[in-house]
Tab-separated table of C-alpha atoms in Angstrom:
chain	number	residue	atom	x	y	z
A	1	MET	CA	165.226	138.632	11.822
A	2	LYS	CA	168.170	138.832	9.568
A	3	LYS	CA	168.044	137.679	6.004
A	4	SER	CA	170.836	135.155	6.523
A	5	THR	CA	169.006	133.480	9.400
A	6	LYS	CA	165.874	132.946	7.294
A	7	LYS	CA	168.010	131.412	4.624
A	8	HIS	CA	169.486	128.902	7.059
A	9	ILE	CA	166.044	127.912	8.361
A	10	LEU	CA	164.847	127.228	4.827
A	11	VAL	CA	167.877	125.057	4.115
A	12	TYR	CA	167.249	123.001	7.273
A	13	PHE	CA	163.603	122.568	6.406
A	14	LEU	CA	164.385	121.332	2.909
A	15	ALA	CA	166.976	118.928	4.268
A	16	ILE	CA	164.481	117.465	6.744
A	17	MET	CA	161.882	117.035	3.994
A	18	LEU	CA	164.444	115.251	1.818
A	19	ILE	CA	165.345	112.864	4.633
A	20	VAL	CA	161.685	112.097	5.320
A	21	SER	CA	161.057	111.471	1.619
A	22	LEU	CA	164.064	109.142	1.363
A	23	PHE	CA	162.925	107.226	4.469
A	24	ALA	CA	159.399	106.798	3.027
A	25	VAL	CA	160.823	105.561	-0.272
A	26	ALA	CA	163.059	103.082	1.591
A	27	GLN	CA	160.114	101.768	3.625
A	28	PHE	CA	158.061	101.333	0.466
A	29	TYR	CA	160.899	99.414	-1.194
A	30	VAL	CA	161.298	97.114	1.830
A	31	ARG	CA	157.567	96.330	1.878
A	32	GLN	CA	157.596	95.538	-1.825
A	33	THR	CA	160.641	93.291	-1.426
A	34	ARG	CA	159.046	91.366	1.473
A	35	GLN	CA	155.855	90.859	-0.511
A	36	ARG	CA	157.812	89.512	-3.472
A	37	ILE	CA	159.786	87.114	-1.209
A	38	GLN	CA	156.620	85.873	0.528
A	39	LYS	CA	154.916	85.332	-2.799
A	40	THR	CA	157.946	83.403	-4.070
A	41	GLN	CA	157.976	81.224	-0.947
A	42	GLU	CA	154.267	80.497	-1.242
A	43	GLU	CA	154.675	79.564	-4.890
A	44	ALA	CA	157.638	77.312	-4.015
A	45	ALA	CA	155.690	75.587	-1.230
A	46	THR	CA	152.740	75.066	-3.543
A	47	GLN	CA	155.045	73.640	-6.195
A	48	SER	CA	156.792	71.343	-3.641
A	49	GLN	CA	153.453	70.055	-2.393
A	50	THR	CA	152.327	69.415	-5.956
A	51	GLU	CA	155.564	67.584	-6.732
A	52	ALA	CA	155.320	65.570	-3.474
A	53	GLU	CA	151.788	64.544	-4.308
A	54	THR	CA	152.945	63.548	-7.764
A	55	LEU	CA	155.829	61.451	-6.293
A	56	LEU	CA	153.805	59.573	-3.614
A	57	THR	CA	154.994	55.999	-2.982
A	58	LYS	CA	152.719	53.618	-4.833
A	59	VAL	CA	151.514	50.567	-2.934
A	60	LYS	CA	149.130	47.654	-3.298
A	61	VAL	CA	147.046	46.457	-0.386
A	62	VAL	CA	144.802	43.608	0.687
A	63	GLU	CA	142.189	43.584	3.408
A	64	ILE	CA	142.950	41.202	6.273
A	65	LEU	CA	140.439	38.363	5.896
A	66	PRO	CA	139.892	35.275	8.076
A	67	VAL	CA	141.553	32.269	6.458
A	68	PRO	CA	141.662	28.534	7.263
A	69	PHE	CA	145.094	27.813	8.721
A	70	THR	CA	146.771	24.621	9.868
A	71	ASP	CA	149.235	25.182	12.680
A	72	ILE	CA	152.052	22.747	11.864
A	73	LEU	CA	155.167	21.847	13.813
A	74	VAL	CA	158.021	20.627	11.609
A	75	LEU	CA	160.644	18.497	13.335
A	76	PRO	CA	163.578	16.354	12.197
A	77	GLY	CA	163.288	12.700	13.186
A	78	THR	CA	165.534	9.655	13.037
A	79	VAL	CA	164.442	6.406	11.409
A	80	VAL	CA	164.792	3.287	13.586
A	81	PRO	CA	163.752	-0.315	12.789
A	82	TYR	CA	160.376	-1.622	13.873
A	83	GLU	CA	162.283	-4.531	15.423
A	84	ASP	CA	166.010	-4.667	16.035
A	85	ILE	CA	167.353	-7.931	17.480
A	86	ASP	CA	170.873	-8.886	18.501
A	87	LEU	CA	170.647	-12.670	18.279
A	88	ALA	CA	172.855	-14.303	20.911
A	89	ALA	CA	174.252	-17.817	21.260
A	90	LYS	CA	172.505	-20.010	23.827
A	91	THR	CA	175.268	-22.552	24.281
A	92	SER	CA	179.018	-22.763	23.797
A	93	GLY	CA	180.648	-24.597	20.953
A	94	THR	CA	182.104	-24.377	17.492
A	95	VAL	CA	179.971	-22.925	14.710
A	96	GLU	CA	179.315	-25.837	12.391
A	97	TRP	CA	176.977	-24.275	9.840
A	98	ILE	CA	175.500	-20.866	8.895
A	99	GLY	CA	172.577	-20.794	6.501
A	100	PRO	CA	171.675	-17.317	5.177
A	101	LYS	CA	174.097	-14.749	3.859
A	102	GLN	CA	174.387	-11.240	5.241
A	103	GLY	CA	171.600	-9.080	3.790
A	104	ALA	CA	169.282	-12.054	3.194
A	105	ARG	CA	165.568	-11.773	3.965
A	106	LEU	CA	164.565	-14.121	6.773
A	107	LYS	CA	161.305	-15.752	7.751
A	108	LYS	CA	160.247	-16.352	11.314
A	109	ASP	CA	161.480	-19.742	12.661
A	110	GLU	CA	163.923	-20.145	9.761
A	111	LYS	CA	167.074	-22.087	10.742
A	112	LEU	CA	170.065	-19.745	10.840
A	113	LEU	CA	173.044	-21.327	12.600
A	114	GLN	CA	174.165	-24.695	13.948
A	115	VAL	CA	176.707	-25.232	16.704
A	116	ASP	CA	178.599	-28.509	16.949
A	117	VAL	CA	176.546	-30.491	19.505
A	118	THR	CA	178.362	-33.841	19.377
A	119	SER	CA	179.101	-33.740	23.108
A	120	SER	CA	175.539	-32.694	23.846
A	121	LYS	CA	174.194	-35.639	21.836
A	122	THR	CA	176.374	-37.978	23.896
A	123	LYS	CA	175.102	-36.485	27.113
A	124	VAL	CA	171.507	-36.800	25.904
A	125	THR	CA	172.080	-40.472	25.079
A	126	GLU	CA	173.532	-41.128	28.515
A	127	ALA	CA	170.768	-39.209	30.260
A	128	ARG	CA	168.087	-41.023	28.293
A	129	ALA	CA	169.564	-44.407	29.228
A	130	LEU	CA	169.621	-43.463	32.915
A	131	TYR	CA	166.066	-42.204	32.727
A	132	GLU	CA	164.783	-45.343	31.027
A	133	GLN	CA	166.482	-47.514	33.655
A	134	ALA	CA	165.070	-45.374	36.471
A	135	LEU	CA	161.607	-45.658	34.929
A	136	LYS	CA	161.856	-49.459	34.809
A	137	ASP	CA	163.045	-49.560	38.429
A	138	TYR	CA	160.234	-47.297	39.551
A	139	ASN	CA	157.562	-49.370	37.789
A	140	ARG	CA	158.981	-52.576	39.278
A	141	ILE	CA	159.104	-51.210	42.847
A	142	LYS	CA	155.665	-49.702	42.486
A	143	ARG	CA	154.279	-53.099	41.480
A	144	LEU	CA	155.970	-54.717	44.479
A	145	TYR	CA	154.637	-51.981	46.737
A	146	ASN	CA	151.109	-52.593	45.496
A	147	GLU	CA	151.623	-56.279	46.318
A	148	LYS	CA	152.832	-55.187	49.768
A	149	ILE	CA	156.208	-56.803	49.160
A	150	THR	CA	158.292	-53.599	49.444
A	151	SER	CA	158.097	-50.552	51.664
A	152	LYS	CA	156.867	-47.017	50.933
A	153	GLU	CA	160.362	-45.710	51.513
A	154	GLN	CA	161.766	-47.820	48.669
A	155	LEU	CA	159.005	-46.542	46.396
A	156	ASP	CA	159.806	-42.919	47.328
A	157	ASN	CA	163.499	-43.452	46.667
A	158	ALA	CA	162.744	-44.925	43.266
A	159	GLU	CA	160.492	-41.988	42.425
A	160	THR	CA	163.236	-39.547	43.440
A	161	VAL	CA	165.755	-41.277	41.177
A	162	LEU	CA	163.228	-41.210	38.348
A	163	ASN	CA	162.564	-37.487	38.726
A	164	THR	CA	166.262	-36.720	38.933
A	165	SER	CA	167.045	-38.667	35.779
A	166	LYS	CA	164.107	-37.003	34.005
A	167	ALA	CA	165.436	-33.546	34.932
A	168	ALA	CA	168.908	-34.480	33.689
A	169	LEU	CA	167.433	-35.713	30.395
A	170	ASP	CA	165.427	-32.509	29.957
A	171	SER	CA	168.480	-30.370	30.706
A	172	THR	CA	170.718	-32.120	28.208
A	173	SER	CA	167.925	-32.057	25.611
A	174	VAL	CA	167.606	-28.317	26.019
A	175	ASN	CA	171.352	-27.884	25.565
A	176	LEU	CA	171.121	-29.963	22.417
A	177	LYS	CA	168.247	-27.844	21.111
A	178	ASP	CA	170.061	-24.618	22.002
A	179	GLY	CA	172.782	-25.523	19.555
A	180	THR	CA	170.449	-24.511	16.726
A	181	LEU	CA	169.432	-20.859	16.293
A	182	TYR	CA	166.229	-19.839	14.501
A	183	SER	CA	165.017	-16.436	13.354
A	184	PRO	CA	162.621	-14.973	15.936
A	185	ILE	CA	161.014	-12.569	13.411
A	186	ASN	CA	160.508	-11.871	9.746
A	187	GLY	CA	163.311	-9.522	8.824
A	188	ILE	CA	166.694	-9.004	7.231
A	189	LEU	CA	170.058	-10.402	8.355
A	190	ASP	CA	171.707	-7.013	8.689
A	191	ASN	CA	174.987	-8.121	10.230
A	192	LEU	CA	176.681	-11.525	10.578
A	193	LEU	CA	179.259	-11.440	13.353
A	194	VAL	CA	180.713	-14.991	13.333
A	195	ASP	CA	182.075	-17.428	10.773
A	196	PRO	CA	181.902	-21.232	10.467
A	197	GLY	CA	184.568	-22.856	12.634
A	198	GLU	CA	184.537	-20.026	15.174
A	199	TYR	CA	184.036	-20.901	18.853
A	200	ILE	CA	181.212	-19.031	20.549
A	201	ASN	CA	180.029	-18.667	24.131
A	202	PRO	CA	176.564	-18.316	25.640
A	203	GLY	CA	175.300	-14.731	25.396
A	204	GLN	CA	177.656	-13.812	22.573
A	205	THR	CA	175.941	-11.829	19.789
A	206	VAL	CA	176.249	-13.723	16.519
A	207	MET	CA	173.761	-11.918	14.243
A	208	LYS	CA	171.833	-8.661	13.972
A	209	ILE	CA	168.330	-8.982	12.511
A	210	VAL	CA	166.125	-5.992	11.680
A	211	ASP	CA	162.561	-5.596	10.488
A	212	ILE	CA	162.163	-2.425	8.406
A	213	ASP	CA	158.976	-3.333	6.539
A	214	ARG	CA	157.652	-0.883	9.083
A	215	VAL	CA	159.811	1.715	10.804
A	216	TYR	CA	159.616	4.147	13.659
A	217	ILE	CA	160.542	7.810	13.285
A	218	GLU	CA	161.712	9.101	16.651
A	219	LEU	CA	160.963	12.784	17.202
A	220	PRO	CA	162.223	15.085	19.998
A	221	VAL	CA	159.152	17.233	20.762
A	222	PRO	CA	159.639	20.414	22.863
A	223	GLU	CA	157.775	20.493	26.164
A	224	LYS	CA	155.650	23.481	25.062
A	225	ASP	CA	154.223	21.405	22.194
A	226	ILE	CA	153.908	17.887	23.610
A	227	LEU	CA	150.318	18.303	24.837
A	228	TYR	CA	149.118	18.837	21.253
A	229	PHE	CA	149.920	15.253	20.239
A	230	THR	CA	148.279	11.915	21.076
A	231	LYS	CA	148.567	8.296	20.000
A	232	GLY	CA	146.812	7.581	16.698
A	233	GLN	CA	147.323	11.066	15.252
A	234	GLU	CA	148.361	11.108	11.588
A	235	VAL	CA	151.712	12.613	10.608
A	236	ALA	CA	153.073	13.643	7.193
A	237	LEU	CA	156.696	12.640	6.574
A	238	GLN	CA	159.228	13.889	4.038
A	239	MET	CA	162.706	12.743	3.145
A	240	SER	CA	165.088	12.824	0.199
A	241	VAL	CA	164.942	9.642	-1.850
A	242	ALA	CA	166.842	8.641	-4.951
A	243	GLY	CA	164.855	9.761	-7.969
A	244	GLY	CA	167.203	8.959	-10.790
A	245	ARG	CA	168.843	11.418	-13.142
A	246	GLU	CA	166.655	14.138	-14.560
A	247	ASN	CA	169.285	14.786	-17.246
A	248	ASN	CA	171.123	11.979	-18.955
A	249	ASN	CA	174.522	13.360	-18.016
A	250	GLU	CA	176.686	10.283	-17.687
A	251	THR	CA	179.789	12.301	-16.842
A	252	SER	CA	178.411	14.322	-13.957
A	253	GLY	CA	179.202	11.667	-11.378
A	254	THR	CA	176.299	12.754	-9.164
A	255	SER	CA	172.816	11.416	-8.508
A	256	ASP	CA	169.651	13.472	-8.488
A	257	PHE	CA	167.241	13.285	-5.581
A	258	ARG	CA	163.601	14.221	-5.072
A	259	GLN	CA	161.451	14.645	-2.006
A	260	GLY	CA	159.685	11.487	-0.854
A	261	ASP	CA	156.326	11.808	0.887
A	262	PHE	CA	155.152	9.224	3.408
A	263	ASN	CA	152.413	8.977	5.985
A	264	GLY	CA	152.673	7.747	9.531
A	265	VAL	CA	150.735	7.479	12.771
A	266	ILE	CA	151.866	8.427	16.262
A	267	ASP	CA	152.358	5.123	18.092
A	268	PHE	CA	154.004	6.302	21.298
A	269	VAL	CA	154.177	9.537	23.318
A	270	SER	CA	156.633	9.638	26.208
A	271	MET	CA	155.361	10.674	29.616
A	272	THR	CA	158.775	11.879	30.826
A	273	ALA	CA	161.221	14.360	29.350
A	274	ASP	CA	164.863	13.820	28.514
A	275	ASN	CA	166.859	15.341	31.376
A	276	THR	CA	169.395	16.910	29.026
A	277	THR	CA	167.299	18.288	26.150
A	278	ARG	CA	163.971	18.711	27.984
A	279	THR	CA	162.219	17.160	25.000
A	280	TYR	CA	159.713	14.316	24.888
A	281	LEU	CA	160.098	11.256	22.681
A	282	VAL	CA	157.325	10.719	20.128
A	283	LYS	CA	157.502	7.611	17.911
A	284	VAL	CA	155.719	7.669	14.562
A	285	LEU	CA	155.007	4.309	12.922
A	286	ALA	CA	155.173	4.238	9.112
A	287	GLU	CA	154.847	1.552	6.442
A	288	ASN	CA	158.119	0.991	4.585
A	289	SER	CA	157.584	-2.006	2.319
A	290	GLU	CA	159.941	-0.596	-0.348
A	291	HIS	CA	162.638	0.056	2.275
A	292	LYS	CA	163.166	3.643	1.132
A	293	MET	CA	163.529	4.716	4.735
A	294	ARG	CA	166.624	3.198	6.297
A	295	PRO	CA	167.607	3.214	9.979
A	296	GLY	CA	169.660	6.292	10.788
A	297	MET	CA	168.161	8.472	8.055
A	298	ILE	CA	166.760	11.898	8.912
A	299	VAL	CA	163.083	12.504	8.122
A	300	ARG	CA	161.102	15.742	8.357
A	301	ALA	CA	157.841	15.217	10.219
A	302	ARG	CA	154.920	17.639	9.917
A	303	LEU	CA	152.767	17.389	13.045
A	304	VAL	CA	149.442	19.238	13.182
A	305	ARG	CA	149.048	21.206	16.391
A	306	ARG	CA	145.815	23.070	15.610
A	307	GLU	CA	143.263	23.465	12.830
A	308	LEU	CA	142.146	27.130	12.689
A	309	GLN	CA	139.153	28.191	10.576
A	310	ASP	CA	139.400	31.991	10.982
A	311	ALA	CA	143.064	32.772	11.512
A	312	ILE	CA	144.847	36.005	10.624
A	313	ALA	CA	147.712	35.126	8.295
A	314	VAL	CA	149.857	37.165	5.901
A	315	PRO	CA	152.290	36.278	3.110
A	316	PHE	CA	155.807	35.882	4.415
A	317	PHE	CA	157.198	38.490	1.995
A	318	THR	CA	155.096	41.280	3.573
A	319	ILE	CA	156.974	41.051	6.880
A	320	ILE	CA	159.812	43.500	7.530
A	321	ASP	CA	162.660	42.420	9.803
A	322	HIS	CA	164.127	44.965	12.259
A	323	GLU	CA	166.586	44.744	15.102
A	324	LYS	CA	163.680	45.246	17.522
A	325	GLY	CA	161.545	42.575	15.887
A	326	LYS	CA	159.241	42.068	12.930
A	327	SER	CA	156.533	44.347	11.590
A	328	VAL	CA	154.191	45.022	8.676
A	329	PHE	CA	152.704	48.173	7.155
A	330	VAL	CA	148.993	48.964	6.982
A	331	ILE	CA	147.270	51.967	5.416
A	332	ASP	CA	144.828	53.957	7.529
A	333	GLU	CA	141.668	55.734	6.352
A	334	GLU	CA	143.609	58.890	5.442
A	335	GLY	CA	145.996	57.034	3.156
A	336	VAL	CA	148.908	57.159	5.594
A	337	ALA	CA	151.288	54.243	6.163
A	338	ARG	CA	151.329	52.871	9.722
A	339	GLU	CA	153.943	50.388	10.893
A	340	ARG	CA	152.575	47.597	13.100
A	341	PRO	CA	154.891	45.403	15.254
A	342	ILE	CA	153.677	41.797	15.139
A	343	GLN	CA	153.982	38.527	16.972
A	344	TYR	CA	153.889	35.586	14.612
A	345	GLY	CA	153.228	31.867	14.990
A	346	SER	CA	153.690	29.006	12.574
A	347	PHE	CA	154.150	28.902	8.811
A	348	GLN	CA	152.005	27.245	6.176
A	349	ARG	CA	152.803	27.271	2.461
A	350	GLY	CA	154.302	30.761	2.517
A	351	LEU	CA	151.746	32.205	4.952
A	352	VAL	CA	152.575	33.275	8.493
A	353	GLU	CA	150.051	33.148	11.318
A	354	ILE	CA	149.846	36.535	13.075
A	355	ARG	CA	148.988	36.157	16.746
A	356	ASN	CA	149.221	39.835	17.702
A	357	GLY	CA	149.500	43.177	15.880
A	358	LEU	CA	146.814	42.927	13.188
A	359	LYS	CA	143.035	42.744	13.154
A	360	LEU	CA	140.435	41.777	10.589
A	361	GLY	CA	139.728	44.608	8.159
A	362	ASP	CA	143.205	46.165	8.256
A	363	LYS	CA	144.575	47.093	4.831
A	364	LEU	CA	147.908	45.307	4.624
A	365	VAL	CA	150.586	46.590	2.228
A	366	VAL	CA	151.682	43.716	-0.015
A	367	VAL	CA	153.666	45.677	-2.613
A	368	GLY	CA	155.878	48.689	-1.827
A	369	GLN	CA	156.277	48.133	1.908
A	370	ARG	CA	160.081	48.025	1.762
A	371	SER	CA	160.364	51.766	0.972
A	372	LEU	CA	157.797	53.013	3.510
A	373	VAL	CA	158.325	54.882	6.770
A	374	GLU	CA	155.884	55.533	9.590
A	375	GLY	CA	153.430	58.354	8.796
A	376	GLN	CA	154.228	58.529	5.089
A	377	LYS	CA	151.449	59.463	2.684
A	378	VAL	CA	150.990	56.837	-0.048
A	379	GLU	CA	149.069	56.223	-3.234
A	380	ILE	CA	147.110	52.956	-3.386
A	381	THR	CA	147.387	51.705	-6.947
A	382	GLY	CA	145.731	48.335	-6.401
A	383	ASP	CA	143.516	46.473	-3.936
A	384	ILE	CA	143.704	42.687	-4.344
A	385	THR	CA	141.066	41.934	-1.704
A	386	PRO	CA	138.531	40.564	-4.239
A	387	LEU	CA	141.186	38.221	-5.638
A	388	ALA	CA	142.224	37.073	-2.159
A	389	ARG	CA	138.586	36.465	-1.179
A	390	GLN	CA	138.104	34.361	-4.324
A	391	TRP	CA	141.222	32.302	-3.593
A	392	ILE	CA	140.067	31.662	-0.027
A	393	LEU	CA	136.672	30.421	-1.257
A	394	GLU	CA	138.405	28.132	-3.758
A	395	GLY	CA	140.819	26.809	-1.130
A	396	ARG	CA	143.841	27.835	-3.168
A	397	ASP	CA	147.354	28.506	-1.891
A	398	LEU	CA	147.407	32.177	-0.868
A	399	SER	CA	151.185	32.199	-0.717
A	400	LYS	CA	151.198	32.155	-4.531
A	401	LEU	CA	149.245	35.410	-4.802
A	402	THR	CA	152.486	37.182	-5.704
A	403	VAL	CA	152.309	35.690	-9.170
A	404	ASP	CA	149.134	37.650	-9.807
A	405	ILE	CA	149.708	40.898	-7.927
A	406	LEU	CA	153.172	41.618	-9.352
A	407	GLN	CA	152.062	41.323	-12.958
């Protein structure tokens, strides 16, 4: 082999060794770089998890406990008088005298109005004279009949004349009596529709008399609720009544009002529904001696549908409103927030009856629920279950728990 050939082989060998060495160095560098990147990622993940745990949403919870709950239906009602009478004239004539003024309090059988009955008095006088003459004739013929001097036919004719004259006298006497109108009830003269000197006709309304010492509150009850209510059931009533000025501000030009509380009793429950509204009429009778409730006023009636001893109820502020419905958040055993769709019933002093979606023992979020999402890990910073249990035992208003838990 020539010397030049050996030299070329050596050069090739050295070149190959250099390439292999460079490749090994490159591989080593790549491995080192990957290890550094992986370590950095692991450290970043650990740091993110630590920061996430540090920034967990803080919530307060309460265990769902059975609570006494009154299922109440609140309805607007209209006040109507206990008695409402349109007093009508019984005979025609000119109004001669009117006693009470409009707005006056009336007593039953009190004289109210007098129609000019001069012609009626004349007719009564004539009818009485005819009757007295017929009575004399009848007695005379009867005596003759008993003595067998006159016939039975003459006696019958005399009796007929007597009865006819008696009927005429009674009729004219009634007309005379009908000229005077008396109050049929104890009440108030709410509207006077005629004046002295005015001519009136039979059946014409001359006065409106109302009795509001007691009043009815008429309530339109939906058909789904009507079976809850019966005659004799007590009802709580509320309305705005004048309460005087709380501040002596003479220039304000407005009056202050407060809520008036009254009690009533169901006196009537309709058996048939209104064809238009599909509601049933319920009439609540209430004492109104101070006349604070006036006909036509609107009153809020609170009717008890059910008394529940172990209901599931939550504060109204814990409920979240979505387009799909309403829900609440509970915390499971692993400290994760779970959203629960609910079906709710009636309200009572800030509490809402939950008919579906919660069960006893669930841990309900009462503070922090607005910022939660399904499956989110949370930190429970307070459990107000002992306080809620104490309030239930004391019969206190659970809707006011927010005053304590937010402090």
